Coordinates of C-alpha atoms in Angstrom, one line a residue:
X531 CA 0.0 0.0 0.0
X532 CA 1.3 3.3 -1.1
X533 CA 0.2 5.9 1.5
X534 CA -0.2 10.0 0.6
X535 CA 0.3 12.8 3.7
X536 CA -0.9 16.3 2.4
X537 CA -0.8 17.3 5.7
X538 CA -2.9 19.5 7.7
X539 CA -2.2 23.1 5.9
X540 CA -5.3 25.0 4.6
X541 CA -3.8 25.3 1.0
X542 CA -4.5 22.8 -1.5
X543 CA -1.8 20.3 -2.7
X544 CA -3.5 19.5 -5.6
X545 CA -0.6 19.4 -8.3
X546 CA 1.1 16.1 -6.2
X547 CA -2.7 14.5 -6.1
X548 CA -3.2 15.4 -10.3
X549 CA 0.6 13.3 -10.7
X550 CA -0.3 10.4 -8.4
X551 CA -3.5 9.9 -10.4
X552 CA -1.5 10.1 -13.8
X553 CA 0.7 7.4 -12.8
X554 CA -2.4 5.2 -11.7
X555 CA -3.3 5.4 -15.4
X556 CA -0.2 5.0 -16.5
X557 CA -0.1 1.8 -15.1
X558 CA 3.2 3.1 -12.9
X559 CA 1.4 2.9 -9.6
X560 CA -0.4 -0.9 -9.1
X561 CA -0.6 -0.5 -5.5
X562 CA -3.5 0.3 -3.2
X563 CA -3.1 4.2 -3.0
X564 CA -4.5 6.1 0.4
X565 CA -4.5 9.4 1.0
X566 CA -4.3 11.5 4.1
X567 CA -6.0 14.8 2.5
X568 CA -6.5 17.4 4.8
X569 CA -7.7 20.3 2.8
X570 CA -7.0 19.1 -0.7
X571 CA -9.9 17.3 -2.4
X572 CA -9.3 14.7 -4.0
X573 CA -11.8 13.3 -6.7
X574 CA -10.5 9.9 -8.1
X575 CA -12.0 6.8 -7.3
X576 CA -8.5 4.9 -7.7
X577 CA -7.7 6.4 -4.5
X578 CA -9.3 5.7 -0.5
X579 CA -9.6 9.5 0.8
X580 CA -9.1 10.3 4.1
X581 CA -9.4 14.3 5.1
X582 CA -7.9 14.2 8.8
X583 CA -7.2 11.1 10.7
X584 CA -6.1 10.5 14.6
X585 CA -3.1 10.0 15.5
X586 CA -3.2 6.5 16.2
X587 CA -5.2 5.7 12.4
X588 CA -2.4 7.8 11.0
X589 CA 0.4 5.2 12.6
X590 CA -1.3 2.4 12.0
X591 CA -2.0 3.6 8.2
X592 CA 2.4 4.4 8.6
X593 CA 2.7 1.3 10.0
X594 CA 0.9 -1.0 6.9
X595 CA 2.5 1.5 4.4
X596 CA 5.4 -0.1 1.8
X597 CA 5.5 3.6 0.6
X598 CA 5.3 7.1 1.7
X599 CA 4.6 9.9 -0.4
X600 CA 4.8 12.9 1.8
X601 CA 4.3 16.7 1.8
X602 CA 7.8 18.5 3.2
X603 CA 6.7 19.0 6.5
X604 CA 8.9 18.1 9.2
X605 CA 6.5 16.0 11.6
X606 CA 5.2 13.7 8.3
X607 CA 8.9 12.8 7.2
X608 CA 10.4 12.4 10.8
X609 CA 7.2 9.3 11.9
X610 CA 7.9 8.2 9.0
X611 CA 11.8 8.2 8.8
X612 CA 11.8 6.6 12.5
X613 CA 9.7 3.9 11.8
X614 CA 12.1 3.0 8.5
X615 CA 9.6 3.7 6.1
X616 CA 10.9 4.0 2.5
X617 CA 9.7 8.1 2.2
X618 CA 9.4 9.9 -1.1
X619 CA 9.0 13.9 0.4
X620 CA 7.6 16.7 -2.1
X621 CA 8.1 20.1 -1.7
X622 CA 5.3 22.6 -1.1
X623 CA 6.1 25.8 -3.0
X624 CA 5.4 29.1 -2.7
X625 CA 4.7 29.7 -6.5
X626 CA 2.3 27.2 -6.4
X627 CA 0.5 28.6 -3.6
X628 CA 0.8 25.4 -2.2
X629 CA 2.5 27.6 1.4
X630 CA 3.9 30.9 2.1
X631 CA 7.1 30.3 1.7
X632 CA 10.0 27.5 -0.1
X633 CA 11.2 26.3 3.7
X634 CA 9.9 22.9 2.4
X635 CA 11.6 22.7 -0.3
X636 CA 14.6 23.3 1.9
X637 CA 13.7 20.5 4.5
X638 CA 13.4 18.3 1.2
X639 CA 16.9 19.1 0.5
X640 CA 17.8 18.4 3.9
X641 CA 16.3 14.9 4.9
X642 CA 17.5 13.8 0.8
X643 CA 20.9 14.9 1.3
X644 CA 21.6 12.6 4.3
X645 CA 20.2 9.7 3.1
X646 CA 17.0 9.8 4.7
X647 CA 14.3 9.7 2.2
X648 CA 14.2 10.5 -2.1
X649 CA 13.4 14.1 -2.1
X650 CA 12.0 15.8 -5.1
X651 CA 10.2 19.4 -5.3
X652 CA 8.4 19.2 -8.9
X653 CA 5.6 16.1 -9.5
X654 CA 7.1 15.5 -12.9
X655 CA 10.0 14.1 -10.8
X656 CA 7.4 11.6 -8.9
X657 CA 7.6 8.7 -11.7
X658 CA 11.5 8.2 -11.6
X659 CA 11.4 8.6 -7.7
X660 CA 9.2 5.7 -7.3
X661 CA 11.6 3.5 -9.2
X662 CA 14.3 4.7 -7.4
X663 CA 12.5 3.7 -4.2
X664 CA 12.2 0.2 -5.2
X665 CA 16.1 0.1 -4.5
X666 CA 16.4 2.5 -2.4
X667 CA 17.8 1.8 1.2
X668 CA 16.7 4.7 3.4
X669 CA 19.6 5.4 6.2
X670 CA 18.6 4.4 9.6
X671 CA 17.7 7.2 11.5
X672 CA 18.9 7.1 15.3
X673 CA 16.8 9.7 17.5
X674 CA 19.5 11.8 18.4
X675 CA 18.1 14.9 19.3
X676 CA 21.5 17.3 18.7
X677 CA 21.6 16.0 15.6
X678 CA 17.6 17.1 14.4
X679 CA 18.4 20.2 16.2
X680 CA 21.5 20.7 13.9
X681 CA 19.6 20.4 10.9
X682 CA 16.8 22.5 12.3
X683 CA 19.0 25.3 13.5
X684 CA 20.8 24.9 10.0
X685 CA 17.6 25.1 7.9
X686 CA 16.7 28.5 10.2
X687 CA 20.0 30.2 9.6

C-alpha cells in the first residue's frame, strides 16, 4: 500500500494528487493508494480518501504502508523516517501557492541529502522517484536529538 500525507495546511496540494493519479493510469502505480487529504480534495475513485485522521489511524496507516509519499513537513517525514519507512518527500512551494514560503523545499533538500528519504520538489520528478524507491535503502535514523536540532537550526540560519 502506497500511503499520501498532504498534511494539515489549509492550501491545497493538488498538483502532487493530479501526478499520483497520472501514474495510476499509467499503469506506474499498481498499489493500493490512500490518502491522508487534509484540505486538498481529491476526486479519483483509484484512491481511498481520508481528510484528517487521529493520531493512532495515521500510525497504523504508517505502519501498513510499503511507501510514503509525503508533503515536506517536518512532523510527516520524521514518523515516517523513525519507523524506517521508504519516504518519497515533495516540496510545497510558494509559487504554487501550495505555502507561504519555499522552507519545504529546503527541509526536502535536507532529509534527501543525508540519506533519509528521495526528495523531489516538482511532481514531474514523482515517476523516476518511485523506481528509485524500489532500490532505495533509506539510512537508519537514530533519534539523536543534537543532531535534528542541527539540521533545524541549520535550515533556520
Amino acid at each position: 500500500m502506497i500511503l499520501i500525507l498532504l498534511g494539515t495546511q489549509n492550501n491545497s496540494f493538488h498538483r502532487l494528487i493530479e501526478e499520483i493519479e497520472k501514474l495510476i493510469q499509467k499503469g506506474i502505480i499498481k498499489e493500493k493508494v490512500i490518502v491522508q487529504a487534509g484540505y486538498t480534495k481529491v476526486n479519483c475513485k483509484e484512491i481511498e480518501t481520508l481528510e484528517l485522521v487521529s493520531k493512532e489511524e495515521l500510525e497504523e496507516l504508517q505502519n501498513k504502508a510499503n511507501i510514503v509519499i509525503t508533503h515536506g513537513g517536518v512532523g510527516s517525514i520524521m514518523q515516517c523516517i523513525t519507523k524506517g519507512k521508504k519516504v518519497i518527500a515533495v516540496s510545497r512551494l510558494k509559487k504554487y501557492k501550495e505555502h507561504v514560503n519555499d522552507h519545504q523545499k529546503e527541509i526536502v533538500e535536507a532529509f534527501n541529502e543525508k540519506g533519509y528519504i528521495i526528495g523531489i520538489t516538482e511532481v514531474e520528478e514523482l515517476e523516476q522517484a518511485l523506481k528509485k524507491v524500489e532500490i532505495f535503502e533509506p539510512k537508519q535514523y537514530i533519534r539523536n536529538n543534537k543532531k535534528i536540532l542541527k539540521i533545524i537550526e541549520d535550515f533556520i540560519e
